Each structure stands twice: as structure tokens, then as C-alpha cells.
Amino acid sequence: MVSAADAGDAAALLTDVPADHRVALVDPRFVGHLHALRLGLTDPRFPAATVPGALTAQPQARLALVRALERTTAAVGAGAPVVGPDTDPAPGDPTVAGRIAVELEAEGIAVQRPALGSLVAAVPIDRDQEAAAVAGLAAVDDEAVRLRNAVKSRDGFFTTFCISPYSRYIARWCARRGLTPNQVTTASLITALIAAGSAATGTRGGYVAAGVLLLVSFVLDCTDGQLARYSLQYSTMGAWLDATFDRAKEYAYYAGLAIGAARGGDDVWVLALGAMVLQACRHIVDFSFNEANHDSVANTSPTAALSDALDNVGWTVWVRRIIVLPIGERWAMIAVLTALTTPRTVFYALLIGCALAATYTLVGRLLRSVTRKARRTERAARALADLADSGPLALAVASLVHGPKRALTAPAAALVGTLVMVGAALFLPYGSWLTVVAAAVYVVLSGFAVARPLRRALDWLVPPFFRAAEYVTILVLAARSDVPHAVPAAFGLVSAVAYHHYDTVYRIRGGTGAPPRWLVRTIGGHEGRTALVAVLAASLTHTSGFTTALTALAVAVALVVLVESIRFWVSSSAPAVHDEGELA
């Protein structure tokens, strides 16, 4: 830390700092809470940030900062006081730091201004202001504010009232001992995997231990995010771990329950895979709808207005959050039922609960879409196209579709294709080559669905229809094959593909776009994989070769998507964020 005599001296000192270093400017007369400075100066997610009297800039904003400081120095004079009646103060922040922030924004640099709430951050210019600032400091416990802000402002009922009241203190304990959010996230994963292993024993003691460990894993899962917010330790690796480990933990636990049930003579692999498929399809409905309306213009809907009105009535907020069965409620239900009942009961409860939640969510999304008057942006259309995960076959068909009109809208084409594919898998004789014909029809209709930009009111339904078609087809064909271990192999394949789809979602959320096209081409796209599984089922009817082929396909997809995903998330191009999205 170096002290500058005035604004001109600060400009000179700044030029001596290496360009790849982050820098901060703090007025020497700053009076405020330490946590206010943390919020303004240590959050790594933004190129520049400011609070009254202080400003920070990341390396990518350093050149703009130098220019802004030079212009500010020229305006106020190199030897002028830092604040005062002659400095032409910037709106909301009458300091040199405030002026520099305005100059940075004029150059197109986004400057974050964190909400301080009751925290004090000020640069007093007289004794009265100084006394007021000091009184504000004494009146507010910034550690209590820091702990309170470590908890998500929007979370589920179980998490809010049963976990967060004490997990925030675990987060503080971890911070004081130098633990990082990534270490806590990894501990949560390991605990969940041990829980899955305990469930796989198939004993009552194993099931009880599994339920307890799953709840411990969830506590750690809440703690990692709270630790990140408490200590402002956001990172690219943390974004990747937090975004993907929840799914890995849950699906590994499903597999553990299925293995444990099999040890007791009850084959529930179909139920386990069905629960995973339903959960993944629920999520893509949420992801697709939210991306379609992320930046809609003239976004109005009577349904949305009703929802906002209900949110102003306290008890309805919690009822609605419980209905959607978010991760806290879901994991609590799984843990309790695992300890007290059987894996089959756990999966029946999951399927019923998730089906009701999915119906509630889908109806609400549909009502909002048909009553909303909004114009979709190019970004939304691009995001939906990326979420569709169309491969070479569908895109080849799409390139052949010409003219402004078509017989089917995009969601209608996707729905018809899904019904044809899933209906063939369900009702045609197993192993029939007519199923392959149905897959060809599905490929063609998939191409029709993405032949035009997805900008219409219900076009967000296209990715969920594609997910349902692929996942359910794999499930049904594996279940009907009567081949040993075919369903566990299908479980592995759907897990690998689902990872790719979740990875796509979180990349789009981070503002870096979908995975590269070569990756989608390499793993075939949704229509290519669906058609391939149909061909394998027809050509390897009732033979162990079907299980082997599904396993090989699962391993190949997993290797490609994991290697590319790891490369991306540990690279400098990955966004430095921590998941604060909707309930999972």
C-alpha cells in the first residue's frame, strides 16, 4: 500500500504498478466499515468496482483507469484536494474515486457499485459529516451484516430455516481457518459419494448412514456458497465445481440406491433412471424459459403480474417454493425416506413429487408465454439454438428448409418428432427396424424445428422436447431390451449426455456462449445419439452387445465432454462467478 499526496501523485504512482496487477484507490479520509471496502475492492467478478471514496480495477481495465485518472486530474487539478466544493462532484459519490468511476463508464467499462445497505462508506469533508459517519459505524455491526449477506437472498424453505441459520457460522469458521469454497465443495462431493456407497450396501444400517451423510453433504453444499459470499472468494474453478457437483452427487446417490436395492433382490434401475430423466427435463424447462426471456423487450404478462402480487403475501412465497421441490426439500425427502423405507419407495416419492413440481412449473411457464407481449432478442434466439444441441443431421435438414412459411411451428415440429420417437420405442416390437425409421423421422422434424431462429412465444419448448425425446428413448429401449445391465449402462449414457447439457447451460449463463461446435458435432447432437441408440437396439437385439455398445458410447461421450469442460472452466476465458441462480 502506497500513500499519494494528491490526485496528481496518485496518477504518477499508478503508472509504476505492473499492468497485470489489480489496483485500488482509496481516499485517505475514508470512513466506513471494513466489509464495505471488501465489497468494493476484493470481488473478482467485475473489471471495476467502486464504493464512495474507493475504486478498484482489474488488469483488463487498467489502461482505461489510467486515462480516466488523467482526465480527472486535469479537471480537478493535480494538487487539488481529494474532495471539496470545487471538485465538481460526481452524482452519488462526491470524491475523486466517484469521478473516475464515471469516466471509466464513459469508456465502456462496467463499474460495479455493490449495495451496501446499512454499511457505512463515506468521505466526510467537515466535522459534522465525520461525526455522522462515525456514529453510523458504531450503530451497525458489519460482521453481522457480513454473515447475513453470506446467505442467498432467495432460497428454499428447508434451506432457509433448517440449514442456513447455522451453516453461515460454519462458513465463517472455514474462512477463519483459510479454507476455500472449492475445498468445501469437494468435501461435499466426497461426503455424497460416501453416502452413495453406504446406500449401495443394501443394509438398513447403510441406508441410515446414507441418509445422514446426504444431509451432511447438503449442509456443506450450502456452506461453500456462503463461504464464497462471506469471503468474496469467487473463481472460475468454483463456478464449474458448484454448477456441476450438485447433479453429480444426486445422480451418484440414485445409482447407489439402485445398487443397494439390487443387492436385496429388487431391481429399481428403471426407476432410478426415470427419476434422473424427469429431474433433468424439469431443469431444462426452467433453463430454456429463463434464457428465452432473459432480456425480452416490452416484457409484460398478467400471469407474471399475478405471481409478483403473490410474492408480496409472505406465506404464498414459501408454499410456491416448496411446491417446486427445490434441492433442499428434495434432498431432505430422499435422506429421510432412505433411512426409514426402501429404495423403491424413495424413487416412487421422487417421481411423484418431481412430476407434480414439473406440472406446476410447466403450466406457469406456458401461461406466462401465451399472455406475454414481448419481443425476443437475438441473444435469446442464439441461447435457445445452443440449448437445442442440434447435431450435423438436424442442421443438414435445417439447411434444406427454405421459404418464410412452414407447416409446423418449431415447438410443434419438436413435439411431433418427440411423440414419434418415444411412441416407436414404447409401442413397436422391440428390435424392429421401424424404430430406426421413426428415428429418421425424428431427425427430419428436428431439422424443421431449428430451421428458423427461435424467437416466437413458445419456441423455448424446443430444447425440453429434444431432451425428453433423447433421454426417454434411451430409457425405454434399454428397459425393453431384457439384456442384463442394459439399464445401468443407459444410466451412464444419460449421465454423460446430461453433464454436457448442464455444462452448456452454465456456459451460457456465464456469458461465454455454448461449447464449441466441434464438440457438438463429435458427440452427434441429440438427434444423432438418439438415432444411433435406435440402430444399436435394432441390430443388437437381445444380446449383451447392446449393453457393451451403450457402455462404450457413454464412456466416449463422457471423455470428450469432460476433457473439453475441464479445459474451459480452468481457462482464463471462463467467467468468475458463483451460482446464484434459481432454485435447483
Short mmCIF file of N, CA and C in Angstrom, two decimals, residues 449-584:
data_model
loop_
_atom_site.label_atom_id
_atom_site.label_comp_id
_atom_site.label_asym_id
_atom_site.label_seq_id
_atom_site.Cartn_x
_atom_site.Cartn_y
_atom_site.Cartn_z
N ALA A 449 -37.51 -28.01 -36.86
CA ALA A 449 -37.72 -27.20 -35.66
C ALA A 449 -36.68 -26.09 -35.51
N VAL A 450 -35.47 -26.34 -35.98
CA VAL A 450 -34.40 -25.34 -35.79
C VAL A 450 -34.03 -24.64 -37.09
N ALA A 451 -34.89 -24.75 -38.09
CA ALA A 451 -34.58 -24.14 -39.39
C ALA A 451 -34.69 -22.63 -39.35
N ARG A 452 -35.43 -22.09 -38.40
CA ARG A 452 -35.59 -20.64 -38.26
C ARG A 452 -35.15 -20.23 -36.85
N PRO A 453 -34.77 -18.98 -36.67
CA PRO A 453 -34.42 -18.51 -35.31
C PRO A 453 -35.60 -18.72 -34.35
N LEU A 454 -35.29 -19.15 -33.14
CA LEU A 454 -36.32 -19.48 -32.16
C LEU A 454 -36.72 -18.23 -31.38
N ARG A 455 -37.59 -17.43 -31.99
CA ARG A 455 -37.97 -16.15 -31.40
C ARG A 455 -39.44 -16.07 -31.00
N ARG A 456 -40.23 -17.08 -31.32
CA ARG A 456 -41.66 -17.00 -31.02
C ARG A 456 -41.94 -17.33 -29.55
N ALA A 457 -43.19 -17.06 -29.15
CA ALA A 457 -43.55 -17.12 -27.73
C ALA A 457 -43.28 -18.47 -27.09
N LEU A 458 -43.53 -19.56 -27.84
CA LEU A 458 -43.39 -20.89 -27.26
C LEU A 458 -42.16 -21.64 -27.77
N ASP A 459 -41.28 -20.97 -28.45
CA ASP A 459 -40.11 -21.64 -29.01
C ASP A 459 -39.16 -22.16 -27.93
N TRP A 460 -39.29 -21.67 -26.70
CA TRP A 460 -38.44 -22.17 -25.62
C TRP A 460 -38.75 -23.63 -25.29
N LEU A 461 -39.88 -24.15 -25.80
CA LEU A 461 -40.23 -25.55 -25.57
C LEU A 461 -39.38 -26.52 -26.40
N VAL A 462 -38.71 -26.02 -27.42
CA VAL A 462 -37.95 -26.90 -28.32
C VAL A 462 -36.87 -27.68 -27.57
N PRO A 463 -35.96 -27.03 -26.82
CA PRO A 463 -34.96 -27.82 -26.09
C PRO A 463 -35.54 -28.85 -25.12
N PRO A 464 -36.58 -28.52 -24.31
CA PRO A 464 -37.15 -29.56 -23.44
C PRO A 464 -37.72 -30.75 -24.21
N PHE A 465 -38.35 -30.51 -25.36
CA PHE A 465 -38.86 -31.64 -26.15
C PHE A 465 -37.71 -32.52 -26.63
N PHE A 466 -36.63 -31.91 -27.07
CA PHE A 466 -35.48 -32.69 -27.53
C PHE A 466 -34.87 -33.50 -26.39
N ARG A 467 -34.76 -32.88 -25.18
CA ARG A 467 -34.21 -33.62 -24.05
C ARG A 467 -35.09 -34.82 -23.73
N ALA A 468 -36.40 -34.61 -23.70
CA ALA A 468 -37.31 -35.70 -23.38
C ALA A 468 -37.20 -36.81 -24.40
N ALA A 469 -37.12 -36.45 -25.68
CA ALA A 469 -37.04 -37.46 -26.73
C ALA A 469 -35.78 -38.32 -26.57
N GLU A 470 -34.65 -37.69 -26.38
CA GLU A 470 -33.40 -38.44 -26.27
C GLU A 470 -33.35 -39.30 -25.01
N TYR A 471 -33.60 -38.67 -23.86
CA TYR A 471 -33.46 -39.40 -22.60
C TYR A 471 -34.48 -40.52 -22.48
N VAL A 472 -35.74 -40.24 -22.82
CA VAL A 472 -36.78 -41.26 -22.67
C VAL A 472 -36.56 -42.40 -23.66
N THR A 473 -36.12 -42.09 -24.87
CA THR A 473 -35.84 -43.15 -25.84
C THR A 473 -34.76 -44.10 -25.32
N ILE A 474 -33.70 -43.54 -24.78
CA ILE A 474 -32.63 -44.38 -24.23
C ILE A 474 -33.16 -45.23 -23.08
N LEU A 475 -33.95 -44.62 -22.20
CA LEU A 475 -34.53 -45.34 -21.07
C LEU A 475 -35.42 -46.49 -21.54
N VAL A 476 -36.33 -46.20 -22.44
CA VAL A 476 -37.31 -47.21 -22.86
C VAL A 476 -36.63 -48.36 -23.61
N LEU A 477 -35.74 -48.05 -24.53
CA LEU A 477 -35.08 -49.12 -25.29
C LEU A 477 -34.22 -49.99 -24.39
N ALA A 478 -33.53 -49.38 -23.43
CA ALA A 478 -32.73 -50.18 -22.50
C ALA A 478 -33.62 -51.05 -21.62
N ALA A 479 -34.74 -50.48 -21.14
CA ALA A 479 -35.64 -51.23 -20.26
C ALA A 479 -36.31 -52.39 -21.00
N ARG A 480 -36.61 -52.20 -22.28
CA ARG A 480 -37.30 -53.24 -23.05
C ARG A 480 -36.35 -54.28 -23.62
N SER A 481 -35.07 -54.07 -23.52
CA SER A 481 -34.12 -54.98 -24.17
C SER A 481 -34.01 -56.32 -23.47
N ASP A 482 -34.34 -56.37 -22.18
CA ASP A 482 -34.19 -57.60 -21.39
C ASP A 482 -32.76 -58.12 -21.41
N VAL A 483 -31.81 -57.23 -21.57
CA VAL A 483 -30.40 -57.59 -21.57
C VAL A 483 -29.82 -57.22 -20.22
N PRO A 484 -29.08 -58.11 -19.58
CA PRO A 484 -28.51 -57.79 -18.27
C PRO A 484 -27.65 -56.51 -18.33
N HIS A 485 -27.86 -55.65 -17.35
CA HIS A 485 -27.07 -54.43 -17.15
C HIS A 485 -27.27 -53.38 -18.26
N ALA A 486 -28.28 -53.55 -19.10
CA ALA A 486 -28.52 -52.55 -20.14
C ALA A 486 -28.99 -51.23 -19.52
N VAL A 487 -29.86 -51.32 -18.52
CA VAL A 487 -30.37 -50.08 -17.91
C VAL A 487 -29.27 -49.35 -17.14
N PRO A 488 -28.43 -50.03 -16.35
CA PRO A 488 -27.31 -49.31 -15.75
C PRO A 488 -26.39 -48.66 -16.79
N ALA A 489 -26.19 -49.33 -17.92
CA ALA A 489 -25.37 -48.73 -18.98
C ALA A 489 -26.07 -47.49 -19.54
N ALA A 490 -27.40 -47.58 -19.70
CA ALA A 490 -28.16 -46.41 -20.17
C ALA A 490 -28.10 -45.28 -19.14
N PHE A 491 -28.09 -45.63 -17.86
CA PHE A 491 -27.95 -44.64 -16.80
C PHE A 491 -26.64 -43.87 -16.97
N GLY A 492 -25.57 -44.60 -17.27
CA GLY A 492 -24.29 -43.96 -17.50
C GLY A 492 -24.30 -43.06 -18.73
N LEU A 493 -24.96 -43.50 -19.80
CA LEU A 493 -25.02 -42.71 -21.02
C LEU A 493 -25.81 -41.42 -20.79
N VAL A 494 -26.97 -41.53 -20.17
CA VAL A 494 -27.77 -40.33 -19.91
C VAL A 494 -27.02 -39.39 -18.97
N SER A 495 -26.29 -39.92 -18.00
CA SER A 495 -25.50 -39.08 -17.10
C SER A 495 -24.47 -38.27 -17.87
N ALA A 496 -23.77 -38.93 -18.82
CA ALA A 496 -22.74 -38.23 -19.61
C ALA A 496 -23.36 -37.15 -20.49
N VAL A 497 -24.47 -37.48 -21.13
CA VAL A 497 -25.13 -36.51 -22.00
C VAL A 497 -25.71 -35.36 -21.18
N ALA A 498 -26.31 -35.69 -20.03
CA ALA A 498 -26.87 -34.64 -19.17
C ALA A 498 -25.78 -33.70 -18.68
N TYR A 499 -24.60 -34.23 -18.39
CA TYR A 499 -23.49 -33.35 -17.99
C TYR A 499 -23.19 -32.34 -19.10
N HIS A 500 -23.17 -32.82 -20.33
CA HIS A 500 -22.93 -31.92 -21.46
C HIS A 500 -24.00 -30.84 -21.53
N HIS A 501 -25.25 -31.21 -21.31
CA HIS A 501 -26.33 -30.23 -21.39
C HIS A 501 -26.28 -29.23 -20.24
N TYR A 502 -25.97 -29.68 -19.03
CA TYR A 502 -25.80 -28.74 -17.91
C TYR A 502 -24.60 -27.83 -18.15
N ASP A 503 -23.53 -28.38 -18.68
CA ASP A 503 -22.35 -27.58 -18.97
C ASP A 503 -22.68 -26.47 -19.96
N THR A 504 -23.49 -26.80 -20.95
CA THR A 504 -23.93 -25.79 -21.92
C THR A 504 -24.70 -24.67 -21.24
N VAL A 505 -25.60 -25.04 -20.34
CA VAL A 505 -26.40 -24.05 -19.62
C VAL A 505 -25.52 -23.09 -18.85
N TYR A 506 -24.57 -23.62 -18.09
CA TYR A 506 -23.77 -22.77 -17.22
C TYR A 506 -22.78 -21.92 -18.00
N ARG A 507 -22.36 -22.38 -19.16
CA ARG A 507 -21.51 -21.52 -20.01
C ARG A 507 -22.33 -20.34 -20.54
N ILE A 508 -23.55 -20.62 -20.97
CA ILE A 508 -24.40 -19.54 -21.47
C ILE A 508 -24.69 -18.55 -20.36
N ARG A 509 -24.98 -19.05 -19.16
CA ARG A 509 -25.23 -18.18 -18.02
C ARG A 509 -24.03 -17.28 -17.72
N GLY A 510 -22.83 -17.81 -17.92
CA GLY A 510 -21.64 -17.04 -17.65
C GLY A 510 -21.32 -16.02 -18.72
N GLY A 511 -22.10 -16.02 -19.80
CA GLY A 511 -21.91 -15.03 -20.87
C GLY A 511 -20.81 -15.38 -21.84
N THR A 512 -20.34 -16.62 -21.83
CA THR A 512 -19.26 -17.00 -22.73
C THR A 512 -19.74 -17.86 -23.90
N GLY A 513 -21.04 -18.10 -23.99
CA GLY A 513 -21.57 -18.88 -25.10
C GLY A 513 -21.49 -20.37 -24.86
N ALA A 514 -22.06 -21.12 -25.78
CA ALA A 514 -22.16 -22.57 -25.66
C ALA A 514 -20.81 -23.23 -25.96
N PRO A 515 -20.69 -24.54 -25.69
CA PRO A 515 -19.46 -25.26 -26.06
C PRO A 515 -19.20 -25.14 -27.56
N PRO A 516 -17.97 -25.34 -27.99
CA PRO A 516 -17.65 -25.20 -29.41
C PRO A 516 -18.42 -26.17 -30.28
N ARG A 517 -18.66 -25.77 -31.53
CA ARG A 517 -19.44 -26.60 -32.44
C ARG A 517 -18.79 -27.95 -32.69
N TRP A 518 -17.46 -27.99 -32.68
CA TRP A 518 -16.80 -29.26 -32.94
C TRP A 518 -17.18 -30.30 -31.89
N LEU A 519 -17.41 -29.85 -30.65
CA LEU A 519 -17.79 -30.78 -29.59
C LEU A 519 -19.17 -31.36 -29.87
N VAL A 520 -20.12 -30.51 -30.24
CA VAL A 520 -21.47 -30.99 -30.53
C VAL A 520 -21.45 -31.93 -31.73
N ARG A 521 -20.66 -31.59 -32.75
CA ARG A 521 -20.56 -32.48 -33.92
C ARG A 521 -19.94 -33.82 -33.54
N THR A 522 -18.92 -33.79 -32.70
CA THR A 522 -18.21 -35.02 -32.32
C THR A 522 -19.13 -35.99 -31.59
N ILE A 523 -19.97 -35.47 -30.70
CA ILE A 523 -20.85 -36.37 -29.94
C ILE A 523 -22.22 -36.51 -30.60
N GLY A 524 -22.39 -35.97 -31.80
CA GLY A 524 -23.53 -36.29 -32.64
C GLY A 524 -24.76 -35.44 -32.52
N GLY A 525 -24.85 -34.59 -31.50
CA GLY A 525 -26.09 -33.86 -31.30
C GLY A 525 -27.17 -34.78 -30.76
N HIS A 526 -28.25 -34.19 -30.26
CA HIS A 526 -29.31 -35.01 -29.65
C HIS A 526 -29.91 -35.99 -30.65
N GLU A 527 -30.10 -35.55 -31.90
CA GLU A 527 -30.76 -36.42 -32.88
C GLU A 527 -29.84 -37.54 -33.34
N GLY A 528 -28.53 -37.25 -33.44
CA GLY A 528 -27.58 -38.28 -33.84
C GLY A 528 -27.47 -39.38 -32.79
N ARG A 529 -27.38 -38.99 -31.53
CA ARG A 529 -27.29 -40.00 -30.47
C ARG A 529 -28.57 -40.82 -30.37
N THR A 530 -29.72 -40.16 -30.50
CA THR A 530 -30.99 -40.88 -30.45
C THR A 530 -31.09 -41.89 -31.58
N ALA A 531 -30.74 -41.47 -32.77
CA ALA A 531 -30.78 -42.40 -33.91
C ALA A 531 -29.80 -43.54 -33.73
N LEU A 532 -28.61 -43.25 -33.20
CA LEU A 532 -27.61 -44.30 -33.00
C LEU A 532 -28.10 -45.35 -32.01
N VAL A 533 -28.72 -44.92 -30.92
CA VAL A 533 -29.23 -45.88 -29.94
C VAL A 533 -30.34 -46.73 -30.56
N ALA A 534 -31.17 -46.11 -31.40
CA ALA A 534 -32.22 -46.89 -32.09
C ALA A 534 -31.60 -47.94 -33.01
N VAL A 535 -30.56 -47.58 -33.72
CA VAL A 535 -29.87 -48.53 -34.60
C VAL A 535 -29.24 -49.65 -33.78
N LEU A 536 -28.61 -49.31 -32.67
CA LEU A 536 -27.98 -50.33 -31.82
C LEU A 536 -29.02 -51.30 -31.28
N ALA A 537 -30.19 -50.76 -30.86
CA ALA A 537 -31.24 -51.64 -30.33
C ALA A 537 -31.76 -52.59 -31.40
N ALA A 538 -31.85 -52.13 -32.66
CA ALA A 538 -32.36 -52.98 -33.74
C ALA A 538 -31.33 -53.99 -34.19
N SER A 539 -30.07 -53.62 -34.19
CA SER A 539 -29.03 -54.52 -34.71
C SER A 539 -28.45 -55.45 -33.66
N LEU A 540 -28.62 -55.13 -32.38
CA LEU A 540 -28.07 -55.96 -31.30
C LEU A 540 -29.18 -56.46 -30.40
N THR A 541 -30.28 -56.90 -31.01
CA THR A 541 -31.47 -57.28 -30.26
C THR A 541 -31.19 -58.44 -29.32
N HIS A 542 -31.53 -58.21 -28.03
CA HIS A 542 -31.47 -59.25 -27.00
C HIS A 542 -30.08 -59.89 -26.90
N THR A 543 -29.04 -59.12 -27.14
CA THR A 543 -27.68 -59.65 -26.97
C THR A 543 -26.92 -58.73 -26.02
N SER A 544 -25.89 -59.29 -25.40
CA SER A 544 -25.08 -58.49 -24.48
C SER A 544 -24.33 -57.38 -25.20
N GLY A 545 -24.27 -57.49 -26.53
CA GLY A 545 -23.61 -56.45 -27.29
C GLY A 545 -24.27 -55.09 -27.13
N PHE A 546 -25.59 -55.09 -26.85
CA PHE A 546 -26.29 -53.82 -26.66
C PHE A 546 -25.77 -53.10 -25.41
N THR A 547 -25.59 -53.86 -24.34
CA THR A 547 -25.03 -53.27 -23.12
C THR A 547 -23.62 -52.75 -23.36
N THR A 548 -22.83 -53.55 -24.07
CA THR A 548 -21.45 -53.14 -24.36
C THR A 548 -21.43 -51.86 -25.20
N ALA A 549 -22.32 -51.80 -26.19
CA ALA A 549 -22.35 -50.62 -27.06
C ALA A 549 -22.78 -49.38 -26.28
N LEU A 550 -23.81 -49.51 -25.42
CA LEU A 550 -24.23 -48.37 -24.62
C LEU A 550 -23.12 -47.91 -23.68
N THR A 551 -22.41 -48.87 -23.11
CA THR A 551 -21.31 -48.52 -22.20
C THR A 551 -20.20 -47.80 -22.95
N ALA A 552 -19.85 -48.30 -24.13
CA ALA A 552 -18.80 -47.66 -24.92
C ALA A 552 -19.20 -46.25 -25.33
N LEU A 553 -20.47 -46.09 -25.72
CA LEU A 553 -20.96 -44.77 -26.11
C LEU A 553 -20.92 -43.82 -24.92
N ALA A 554 -21.32 -44.31 -23.74
CA ALA A 554 -21.30 -43.48 -22.53
C ALA A 554 -19.88 -43.03 -22.20
N VAL A 555 -18.93 -43.96 -22.28
CA VAL A 555 -17.53 -43.62 -21.98
C VAL A 555 -16.99 -42.62 -22.98
N ALA A 556 -17.29 -42.81 -24.26
CA ALA A 556 -16.79 -41.91 -25.30
C ALA A 556 -17.34 -40.50 -25.11
N VAL A 557 -18.65 -40.39 -24.88
CA VAL A 557 -19.26 -39.07 -24.68
C VAL A 557 -18.69 -38.42 -23.43
N ALA A 558 -18.59 -39.18 -22.35
CA ALA A 558 -18.09 -38.63 -21.10
C ALA A 558 -16.67 -38.11 -21.25
N LEU A 559 -15.81 -38.86 -21.93
CA LEU A 559 -14.42 -38.43 -22.09
C LEU A 559 -14.33 -37.12 -22.86
N VAL A 560 -15.07 -37.04 -23.97
CA VAL A 560 -14.99 -35.85 -24.82
C VAL A 560 -15.51 -34.62 -24.07
N VAL A 561 -16.69 -34.74 -23.46
CA VAL A 561 -17.29 -33.56 -22.83
C VAL A 561 -16.54 -33.17 -21.57
N LEU A 562 -16.03 -34.14 -20.81
CA LEU A 562 -15.31 -33.80 -19.58
C LEU A 562 -13.99 -33.12 -19.88
N VAL A 563 -13.25 -33.63 -20.85
CA VAL A 563 -11.96 -33.02 -21.19
C VAL A 563 -12.16 -31.59 -21.65
N GLU A 564 -13.13 -31.37 -22.53
CA GLU A 564 -13.37 -30.00 -23.02
C GLU A 564 -13.92 -29.11 -21.91
N SER A 565 -14.78 -29.66 -21.06
CA SER A 565 -15.33 -28.86 -19.98
C SER A 565 -14.25 -28.44 -18.99
N ILE A 566 -13.39 -29.36 -18.60
CA ILE A 566 -12.31 -29.04 -17.67
C ILE A 566 -11.38 -28.01 -18.29
N ARG A 567 -11.07 -28.19 -19.56
CA ARG A 567 -10.19 -27.22 -20.25
C ARG A 567 -10.79 -25.82 -20.19
N PHE A 568 -12.10 -25.74 -20.44
CA PHE A 568 -12.75 -24.43 -20.46
C PHE A 568 -12.80 -23.80 -19.08
N TRP A 569 -13.25 -24.56 -18.08
CA TRP A 569 -13.51 -23.97 -16.78
C TRP A 569 -12.25 -23.61 -16.02
N VAL A 570 -11.12 -24.20 -16.38
CA VAL A 570 -9.88 -23.79 -15.72
C VAL A 570 -9.12 -22.75 -16.54
N SER A 571 -9.67 -22.36 -17.68
CA SER A 571 -9.02 -21.38 -18.52
C SER A 571 -9.40 -19.98 -18.10
N SER A 572 -8.66 -19.01 -18.58
CA SER A 572 -8.93 -17.62 -18.23
C SER A 572 -10.20 -17.09 -18.87
N SER A 573 -10.72 -17.79 -19.88
CA SER A 573 -11.92 -17.32 -20.56
C SER A 573 -13.20 -17.65 -19.80
N ALA A 574 -13.09 -18.51 -18.78
CA ALA A 574 -14.28 -18.89 -18.04
C ALA A 574 -14.69 -17.76 -17.11
N PRO A 575 -16.00 -17.57 -16.91
CA PRO A 575 -16.46 -16.47 -16.06
C PRO A 575 -16.19 -16.73 -14.59
N ALA A 576 -15.77 -15.72 -13.86
CA ALA A 576 -15.55 -15.83 -12.42
C ALA A 576 -16.86 -15.55 -11.70
N VAL A 577 -17.67 -16.57 -11.56
CA VAL A 577 -18.98 -16.42 -10.93
C VAL A 577 -19.19 -17.54 -9.94
N HIS A 578 -20.17 -17.38 -9.09
CA HIS A 578 -20.62 -18.45 -8.20
C HIS A 578 -22.11 -18.55 -8.39
N ASP A 579 -22.62 -19.77 -8.53
CA ASP A 579 -24.01 -19.95 -8.92
C ASP A 579 -24.97 -19.32 -7.91
N GLU A 580 -25.74 -18.34 -8.38
CA GLU A 580 -26.75 -17.68 -7.56
C GLU A 580 -28.10 -17.77 -8.26
N GLY A 581 -28.24 -18.77 -9.11
CA GLY A 581 -29.42 -18.84 -9.96
C GLY A 581 -30.66 -19.32 -9.24
N GLU A 582 -31.64 -19.76 -10.02
CA GLU A 582 -32.91 -20.15 -9.45
C GLU A 582 -32.76 -21.43 -8.64
N LEU A 583 -33.81 -21.77 -7.91
CA LEU A 583 -33.77 -22.96 -7.08
C LEU A 583 -33.53 -24.18 -7.95
N ALA A 584 -32.70 -25.09 -7.46
CA ALA A 584 -32.35 -26.27 -8.25
C ALA A 584 -33.10 -27.50 -7.77
#
